[in-house]
Amino acid sequence: MNYNFDTRVDRSSIGNLKETLCPRHIRDMDIIGYSGAEMEFKTAPSVIEAMTACVQNGLMGFTLCDARYREAVCWWMETQRNFQIEKDWIVPTHGTIFSVATVIRMLTRENEGIIVSPPIYYRYEQAATRLNRKTHYNWLIEKEGKYFLDFDDLEEKMSDPKNKLYILCNPHNPTGKVWCKADLEHLAVLANKYDVIVYSDEIFGEIVFDAHKCIPYSEVEGARKHAIVATSLGKTFNFTGVNHANMIIENEKLREAFINQRDADHFGSIDPVLYAALLGAYSEAGANWKNAMVSHVKACGEMISTFFSEFLPKVKISPLEGSFVIWIDWRALNLEGEALRHFLVDEAYLELDQGKDYGEKYCGFSRMSIAVPKKDLRKSLDLLLKASEKRGFTSKVV
């Protein structure tokens, strides 16, 4: 079946955050923004059809995570991620960050801490700060655009009994890194040694390329007793605005503690339209669309990689192993902070997420969401090329 990834979704007049935050002069030129990890095309037809049928039925009543729902999640995890789970391990929540907050409340007291590995999605720290918890940085080690966990530093931070939670992001946002089995095994050893819970945010888990595989963290030897694996329709099916996620928690004691805290955080029933959407997504039709989408995103990533290699070889992009975001290092152009933002937004009409949002060290970086129609991407790369030529940044590598 052919899917349409070349037609932009209409963001106008629906209160869409991504559309609202995109600078007016860029929108007025009919240029898309590349900030915010949302796709610029419609979700899977099977999802739209399921949601439409639900709405046309006319009942938006209280909805349970019933056997049909759980069977769909189990089927998806087994067939799409080689992750065999039991139905009762599934804990529905109002979202991945809602769940981060739930775990923080469950494990820590005020002024105790969590650990993250920057550059990292800023909302983990935001959740901790709002709850008066401290965030400790286990900075990733960068070597020629590739990122690695600093396990010596991580062990030092885990050894502090006040740091009871480590948040793993896999595939990593914003670098697109997919953590290998050895990394996950090393992490599990440390977590067991220091009795640290690992919250593994795998919201991009289905979007991986080539030989890379997002190994569910709880599948790693020794991880099951301390693992909370977060999954969602959010990224794979463009559902970022729907407050939904499923936690996979095998350890019964940990699962019960999480459910108790989740319920204390005022969790109610799941959204009836979300129920329908999940059944439409976690199906053969949804899997076929997902595979086609991943191929499309891979092609977009290759377009970007080729562009920078040919015209801006000094600018480094991290290898895209998973997700649909690309991490770009502009520092070789001597641009950081406001100077970089001015060049990209005002001269190249390219709106990206600013690197400083992912850690104070990254003012010379940007994150680019690349789940977009190819014709729009070509247009934006052409504009970047023109702006770069005016600045004398370009060089054609033969």
Protein backbone atom coordinates (compact mmCIF):
# COMPACT_ATOMS: atom_id res chain seq x y z
CA MET A 1 0.00 0.00 0.00
CA ASN A 2 1.23 3.49 -0.84
CA TYR A 3 1.10 6.09 1.94
CA ASN A 4 1.13 9.85 1.56
CA PHE A 5 4.10 11.38 3.35
CA ASP A 6 4.41 14.22 0.85
CA THR A 7 1.37 16.29 1.88
CA ARG A 8 1.71 18.59 4.86
CA VAL A 9 -0.79 18.31 7.66
CA ASP A 10 -2.83 21.49 8.29
CA ARG A 11 -1.80 23.05 11.60
CA SER A 12 -3.75 26.29 11.19
CA SER A 13 -6.63 27.40 13.43
CA ILE A 14 -6.49 24.41 15.79
CA GLY A 15 -4.43 25.95 18.60
CA ASN A 16 -1.38 23.91 17.61
CA LEU A 17 1.65 24.77 19.75
CA LYS A 18 4.24 24.02 17.08
CA GLU A 19 2.46 26.30 14.60
CA THR A 20 2.07 29.09 17.15
CA LEU A 21 5.74 29.07 18.17
CA CYS A 22 7.06 29.15 14.61
CA PRO A 23 8.13 32.75 13.79
CA ARG A 24 5.53 34.68 11.82
CA HIS A 25 7.84 35.60 8.94
CA ILE A 26 8.64 31.92 8.35
CA ARG A 27 4.97 30.93 8.40
CA ASP A 28 4.10 33.80 6.06
CA MET A 29 6.57 32.37 3.53
CA ASP A 30 4.82 28.98 3.73
CA ILE A 31 7.93 27.39 5.20
CA ILE A 32 7.56 24.73 7.87
CA GLY A 33 9.28 24.88 11.24
CA TYR A 34 11.57 22.07 12.31
CA SER A 35 11.33 22.54 16.07
CA GLY A 36 9.18 20.25 18.18
CA ALA A 37 9.30 16.50 17.60
CA GLU A 38 6.07 16.18 15.63
CA MET A 39 5.53 14.81 12.14
CA GLU A 40 4.47 17.15 9.36
CA PHE A 41 2.20 14.56 7.74
CA LYS A 42 -0.91 12.73 8.88
CA THR A 43 -0.88 9.72 11.14
CA ALA A 44 -1.71 6.21 9.89
CA PRO A 45 -4.99 5.74 7.99
CA SER A 46 -5.90 2.87 10.34
CA VAL A 47 -5.66 5.27 13.28
CA ILE A 48 -7.77 7.96 11.61
CA GLU A 49 -10.40 5.40 10.63
CA ALA A 50 -10.60 3.98 14.16
CA MET A 51 -10.90 7.42 15.74
CA THR A 52 -13.53 8.50 13.23
CA ALA A 53 -15.64 5.43 13.97
CA CYS A 54 -15.36 6.13 17.69
CA VAL A 55 -16.51 9.73 17.31
CA GLN A 56 -19.34 8.80 14.98
CA ASN A 57 -20.56 6.30 17.58
CA GLY A 58 -21.23 9.34 19.73
CA LEU A 59 -20.23 8.00 23.13
CA MET A 60 -17.30 9.51 25.04
CA GLY A 61 -17.80 7.58 28.28
CA PHE A 62 -15.39 6.34 30.92
CA THR A 63 -13.06 3.83 29.28
CA LEU A 64 -11.01 0.98 30.71
CA CYS A 65 -7.69 -0.54 29.77
CA ASP A 66 -9.46 -3.86 29.12
CA ALA A 67 -8.33 -7.21 27.74
CA ARG A 68 -8.64 -6.06 24.11
CA TYR A 69 -6.45 -3.02 24.79
CA ARG A 70 -3.85 -5.07 26.65
CA GLU A 71 -3.79 -7.76 23.96
CA ALA A 72 -3.10 -5.11 21.33
CA VAL A 73 -0.18 -3.71 23.34
CA CYS A 74 1.25 -7.21 23.92
CA TRP A 75 0.95 -8.05 20.21
CA TRP A 76 2.67 -4.82 19.18
CA MET A 77 5.54 -5.19 21.60
CA GLU A 78 6.16 -8.78 20.55
CA THR A 79 5.88 -8.30 16.78
CA GLN A 80 7.42 -4.83 16.42
CA ARG A 81 9.97 -4.76 19.23
CA ASN A 82 10.61 -8.45 19.99
CA PHE A 83 9.47 -7.65 23.53
CA GLN A 84 7.37 -10.36 25.16
CA ILE A 85 5.29 -8.97 28.00
CA GLU A 86 2.37 -10.06 30.16
CA LYS A 87 -0.93 -8.20 30.14
CA ASP A 88 -0.76 -7.25 33.79
CA TRP A 89 2.63 -5.56 33.32
CA ILE A 90 0.89 -2.78 31.35
CA VAL A 91 0.08 0.34 33.35
CA PRO A 92 -1.70 3.11 31.40
CA THR A 93 -0.94 6.71 32.35
CA HIS A 94 -1.56 10.26 31.16
CA GLY A 95 1.82 10.50 29.41
CA THR A 96 5.56 9.87 29.64
CA ILE A 97 6.29 13.09 31.56
CA PHE A 98 3.25 12.58 33.80
CA SER A 99 4.85 9.22 34.56
CA VAL A 100 8.26 10.77 35.23
CA ALA A 101 6.58 12.99 37.81
CA THR A 102 4.81 9.97 39.28
CA VAL A 103 8.09 8.08 39.69
CA ILE A 104 9.81 11.12 41.22
CA ARG A 105 7.04 11.47 43.81
CA MET A 106 7.12 7.73 44.47
CA LEU A 107 10.87 7.47 45.04
CA THR A 108 12.13 10.79 46.33
CA ARG A 109 11.56 13.54 48.83
CA GLU A 110 12.13 17.26 48.31
CA ASN A 111 15.79 18.16 47.67
CA GLU A 112 16.67 14.59 46.75
CA GLY A 113 17.73 13.94 43.19
CA ILE A 114 17.37 12.36 39.80
CA ILE A 115 20.11 11.73 37.24
CA VAL A 116 19.96 12.51 33.52
CA SER A 117 22.55 12.39 30.74
CA PRO A 118 22.69 15.66 28.74
CA PRO A 119 22.22 16.69 26.07
CA ILE A 120 18.77 15.52 27.05
CA TYR A 121 15.08 16.30 26.67
CA TYR A 122 14.51 19.27 28.97
CA ARG A 123 11.16 18.16 30.40
CA TYR A 124 12.74 15.51 32.63
CA GLU A 125 14.52 18.22 34.58
CA GLN A 126 11.46 20.43 34.39
CA ALA A 127 9.38 17.73 36.11
CA ALA A 128 11.98 17.40 38.87
CA THR A 129 12.29 21.16 39.38
CA ARG A 130 8.54 21.60 39.68
CA LEU A 131 8.57 19.00 42.46
CA ASN A 132 11.52 20.67 44.25
CA ARG A 133 13.92 17.87 43.40
CA LYS A 134 17.49 18.28 42.21
CA THR A 135 18.73 17.18 38.80
CA HIS A 136 22.26 15.83 38.53
CA TYR A 137 23.99 15.82 35.15
CA ASN A 138 25.85 12.79 33.87
CA TRP A 139 27.18 14.55 30.76
CA LEU A 140 27.55 12.33 27.71
CA ILE A 141 31.03 12.05 26.26
CA GLU A 142 31.20 13.41 22.69
CA LYS A 143 33.77 12.12 20.19
CA GLU A 144 33.54 13.37 16.60
CA GLY A 145 29.79 13.79 16.74
CA LYS A 146 29.13 10.47 18.48
CA TYR A 147 27.96 10.23 22.08
CA PHE A 148 28.84 7.77 24.82
CA LEU A 149 27.75 7.27 28.42
CA ASP A 150 30.29 8.28 31.07
CA PHE A 151 29.92 5.28 33.35
CA ASP A 152 32.57 6.42 35.85
CA ASP A 153 30.69 9.64 36.47
CA LEU A 154 27.36 7.81 36.47
CA GLU A 155 28.57 5.42 39.16
CA GLU A 156 29.73 8.33 41.29
CA LYS A 157 26.30 9.94 41.08
CA MET A 158 24.41 6.68 41.63
CA SER A 159 26.47 5.99 44.73
CA ASP A 160 24.82 8.97 46.44
CA PRO A 161 21.78 7.46 48.23
CA LYS A 162 19.82 10.65 47.62
CA ASN A 163 19.88 9.96 43.86
CA LYS A 164 17.26 7.23 43.51
CA LEU A 165 16.22 7.58 39.87
CA TYR A 166 18.07 7.52 36.56
CA ILE A 167 16.18 8.53 33.42
CA LEU A 168 17.34 6.78 30.27
CA CYS A 169 16.16 7.96 26.86
CA ASN A 170 16.39 5.32 24.11
CA PRO A 171 16.63 6.20 21.28
CA HIS A 172 18.27 9.23 22.78
CA ASN A 173 16.65 12.62 22.33
CA PRO A 174 18.21 14.78 20.88
CA THR A 175 21.23 12.87 19.51
CA GLY A 176 19.41 9.97 17.84
CA LYS A 177 21.72 7.48 19.58
CA VAL A 178 20.43 3.93 20.10
CA TRP A 179 22.09 2.46 23.16
CA CYS A 180 23.69 -0.93 22.55
CA LYS A 181 23.26 -4.05 24.66
CA ALA A 182 26.63 -3.58 26.38
CA ASP A 183 25.68 -0.06 27.47
CA LEU A 184 22.36 -1.24 28.88
CA GLU A 185 23.97 -4.17 30.67
CA HIS A 186 26.55 -1.86 32.25
CA LEU A 187 23.74 0.47 33.34
CA ALA A 188 21.82 -2.44 34.89
CA VAL A 189 24.88 -3.52 36.90
CA LEU A 190 25.25 -0.04 38.38
CA ALA A 191 21.53 0.32 39.07
CA ASN A 192 21.49 -2.98 40.95
CA LYS A 193 24.65 -2.12 42.86
CA TYR A 194 23.25 1.17 44.16
CA ASP A 195 19.53 0.30 44.26
CA VAL A 196 18.55 2.90 41.64
CA ILE A 197 15.34 2.73 39.63
CA VAL A 198 15.77 3.19 35.87
CA TYR A 199 12.95 4.88 33.97
CA SER A 200 13.57 4.06 30.31
CA ASP A 201 11.74 6.46 28.00
CA GLU A 202 11.34 4.47 24.77
CA ILE A 203 8.79 6.71 23.09
CA PHE A 204 10.91 6.62 19.89
CA GLY A 205 11.55 2.89 20.29
CA GLU A 206 9.89 1.79 17.03
CA ILE A 207 11.80 4.31 14.90
CA VAL A 208 15.24 2.80 14.32
CA PHE A 209 17.35 2.46 11.20
CA ASP A 210 19.54 -0.09 9.48
CA ALA A 211 20.96 -2.69 11.87
CA HIS A 212 20.15 -0.72 15.00
CA LYS A 213 17.66 -2.13 17.48
CA CYS A 214 16.11 -0.43 20.46
CA ILE A 215 16.42 -3.15 23.09
CA PRO A 216 13.69 -2.79 25.74
CA TYR A 217 15.62 -1.97 28.88
CA SER A 218 13.84 -4.53 31.05
CA GLU A 219 14.98 -7.29 28.67
CA VAL A 220 18.60 -6.73 29.69
CA GLU A 221 20.00 -9.19 32.21
CA GLY A 222 19.47 -7.96 35.74
CA ALA A 223 17.24 -5.02 34.81
CA ARG A 224 13.75 -6.36 35.40
CA LYS A 225 13.58 -5.73 39.12
CA HIS A 226 14.34 -1.99 38.78
CA ALA A 227 13.02 -1.14 35.29
CA ILE A 228 10.09 1.00 34.22
CA VAL A 229 9.78 1.04 30.42
CA ALA A 230 7.74 3.91 28.99
CA THR A 231 5.99 3.41 25.65
CA SER A 232 3.47 5.51 23.75
CA LEU A 233 1.79 6.30 20.45
CA GLY A 234 3.30 9.77 20.87
CA LYS A 235 6.14 9.78 18.36
CA THR A 236 5.53 6.75 16.15
CA PHE A 237 1.93 7.77 15.40
CA ASN A 238 2.20 11.56 15.88
CA PHE A 239 0.18 11.62 19.09
CA THR A 240 2.27 14.09 21.10
CA GLY A 241 -0.76 16.18 22.05
CA VAL A 242 -2.71 13.24 23.46
CA ASN A 243 -1.99 12.64 27.13
CA HIS A 244 -1.27 8.94 27.02
CA ALA A 245 1.44 6.35 27.67
CA ASN A 246 1.81 2.75 28.77
CA MET A 247 4.36 1.81 31.41
CA ILE A 248 5.69 -1.75 31.21
CA ILE A 249 6.66 -2.82 34.74
CA GLU A 250 7.44 -6.48 35.37
CA ASN A 251 8.43 -6.24 39.04
CA GLU A 252 5.15 -6.64 40.90
CA LYS A 253 6.18 -4.67 43.98
CA LEU A 254 7.47 -1.80 41.85
CA ARG A 255 4.35 -1.91 39.67
CA GLU A 256 2.01 -1.75 42.67
CA ALA A 257 3.93 1.18 44.12
CA PHE A 258 3.77 3.00 40.79
CA ILE A 259 0.02 2.37 40.42
CA ASN A 260 -0.63 3.64 43.93
CA GLN A 261 1.26 6.86 43.26
CA ARG A 262 -0.31 7.23 39.80
CA ASP A 263 -3.78 6.96 41.31
CA ALA A 264 -2.84 9.44 44.02
CA ASP A 265 -1.84 11.80 41.20
CA HIS A 266 -5.49 11.76 40.06
CA PHE A 267 -5.35 9.26 37.21
CA GLY A 268 -8.82 8.42 35.93
CA SER A 269 -10.01 6.42 32.97
CA ILE A 270 -8.29 6.47 29.59
CA ASP A 271 -9.56 8.63 26.75
CA PRO A 272 -12.13 6.72 24.64
CA VAL A 273 -10.75 8.16 21.40
CA LEU A 274 -7.25 7.14 22.50
CA TYR A 275 -8.55 3.62 23.13
CA ALA A 276 -9.77 3.46 19.53
CA ALA A 277 -6.55 5.02 18.21
CA LEU A 278 -4.37 2.48 19.98
CA LEU A 279 -6.33 -0.42 18.51
CA GLY A 280 -5.98 1.15 15.07
CA ALA A 281 -2.26 1.75 15.53
CA TYR A 282 -1.26 -1.53 17.15
CA SER A 283 -2.47 -3.63 14.22
CA GLU A 284 -1.13 -5.11 10.99
CA ALA A 285 -2.26 -1.98 9.13
CA GLY A 286 -0.55 0.23 11.70
CA ALA A 287 2.65 -1.79 11.47
CA ASN A 288 2.71 -1.50 7.67
CA TRP A 289 2.32 2.28 7.89
CA LYS A 290 5.00 2.49 10.56
CA ASN A 291 7.48 0.61 8.39
CA ALA A 292 6.81 2.92 5.46
CA MET A 293 7.13 5.98 7.70
CA VAL A 294 10.50 4.80 9.02
CA SER A 295 11.75 4.38 5.44
CA HIS A 296 10.58 7.90 4.61
CA VAL A 297 12.30 9.41 7.64
CA LYS A 298 15.49 7.52 6.81
CA ALA A 299 15.44 9.04 3.32
CA CYS A 300 15.00 12.52 4.81
CA GLY A 301 17.96 11.88 7.11
CA GLU A 302 20.08 10.83 4.14
CA MET A 303 19.14 14.01 2.27
CA ILE A 304 20.32 16.11 5.21
CA SER A 305 23.51 14.13 5.68
CA THR A 306 24.38 14.48 1.99
CA PHE A 307 23.66 18.21 2.07
CA PHE A 308 25.96 18.91 5.00
CA SER A 309 28.70 16.65 3.63
CA GLU A 310 28.68 18.48 0.31
CA PHE A 311 28.08 22.09 1.29
CA LEU A 312 28.73 22.55 5.00
CA PRO A 313 31.24 19.83 5.89
CA LYS A 314 32.47 21.73 8.95
CA VAL A 315 29.01 21.43 10.49
CA LYS A 316 28.67 18.06 12.19
CA ILE A 317 25.51 16.03 12.53
CA SER A 318 25.29 13.08 14.88
CA PRO A 319 24.70 9.72 13.19
CA LEU A 320 20.96 9.07 13.04
CA GLU A 321 20.44 5.63 14.54
CA GLY A 322 16.91 6.14 15.83
CA SER A 323 14.11 8.73 16.30
CA PHE A 324 13.24 11.44 13.77
CA VAL A 325 15.37 14.22 15.24
CA ILE A 326 18.86 15.21 14.15
CA TRP A 327 21.44 16.87 16.42
CA ILE A 328 23.53 19.50 14.62
CA ASP A 329 26.81 21.03 15.83
CA TRP A 330 27.37 24.49 14.27
CA ARG A 331 30.35 25.53 16.40
CA ALA A 332 32.85 25.32 13.55
CA LEU A 333 31.08 28.31 11.99
CA ASN A 334 31.80 30.32 15.16
CA LEU A 335 28.09 30.68 15.81
CA GLU A 336 26.46 30.15 19.16
CA GLY A 337 23.44 31.33 21.07
CA GLU A 338 21.72 34.42 19.68
CA ALA A 339 24.14 34.71 16.74
CA LEU A 340 23.27 31.18 15.65
CA ARG A 341 19.57 31.77 16.13
CA HIS A 342 19.74 34.96 14.04
CA PHE A 343 21.53 33.21 11.19
CA LEU A 344 19.14 30.27 11.10
CA VAL A 345 15.83 32.03 11.71
CA ASP A 346 16.33 35.45 10.13
CA GLU A 347 18.70 34.61 7.28
CA ALA A 348 18.05 30.96 6.42
CA TYR A 349 14.38 30.86 7.52
CA LEU A 350 15.19 27.64 9.35
CA GLU A 351 13.46 27.27 12.71
CA LEU A 352 15.07 24.61 14.90
CA ASP A 353 15.11 23.76 18.59
CA GLN A 354 17.94 25.62 20.29
CA GLY A 355 20.69 23.49 21.74
CA LYS A 356 20.72 25.30 25.06
CA ASP A 357 17.35 23.74 25.84
CA TYR A 358 19.13 20.38 26.11
CA GLY A 359 21.97 21.51 28.36
CA GLU A 360 23.94 24.66 29.10
CA LYS A 361 26.96 23.37 27.17
CA TYR A 362 25.09 23.21 23.86
CA CYS A 363 24.57 26.82 22.76
CA GLY A 364 26.26 25.99 19.46
CA PHE A 365 23.90 23.13 18.65
CA SER A 366 20.37 22.71 17.28
CA ARG A 367 17.84 19.91 17.07
CA MET A 368 15.95 19.37 13.83
CA SER A 369 12.77 17.33 13.43
CA ILE A 370 12.90 15.56 10.07
CA ALA A 371 9.58 13.69 9.73
CA VAL A 372 8.57 16.04 6.94
CA PRO A 373 7.58 15.97 3.25
CA LYS A 374 10.67 15.80 1.06
CA LYS A 375 9.70 18.80 -1.05
CA ASP A 376 9.53 21.00 2.05
CA LEU A 377 12.86 19.68 3.24
CA ARG A 378 14.47 20.45 -0.15
CA LYS A 379 13.08 23.99 0.01
CA SER A 380 14.53 24.55 3.46
CA LEU A 381 17.93 23.12 2.54
CA ASP A 382 18.03 25.39 -0.52
CA LEU A 383 17.36 28.41 1.68
CA LEU A 384 20.04 27.31 4.12
CA LEU A 385 22.48 26.95 1.24
CA LYS A 386 21.76 30.48 -0.03
CA ALA A 387 22.18 31.99 3.41
CA SER A 388 25.39 30.02 3.95
CA GLU A 389 26.81 31.17 0.63
CA LYS A 390 26.16 34.80 1.54
CA ARG A 391 28.09 34.29 4.76
CA GLY A 392 30.92 32.44 3.04
CA PHE A 393 30.30 29.27 5.02
CA THR A 394 29.94 26.85 2.13
CA SER A 395 32.50 24.65 0.48
CA LYS A 396 31.85 22.00 -2.13
CA VAL A 397 33.65 18.77 -1.27
CA VAL A 398 34.68 16.83 -4.38
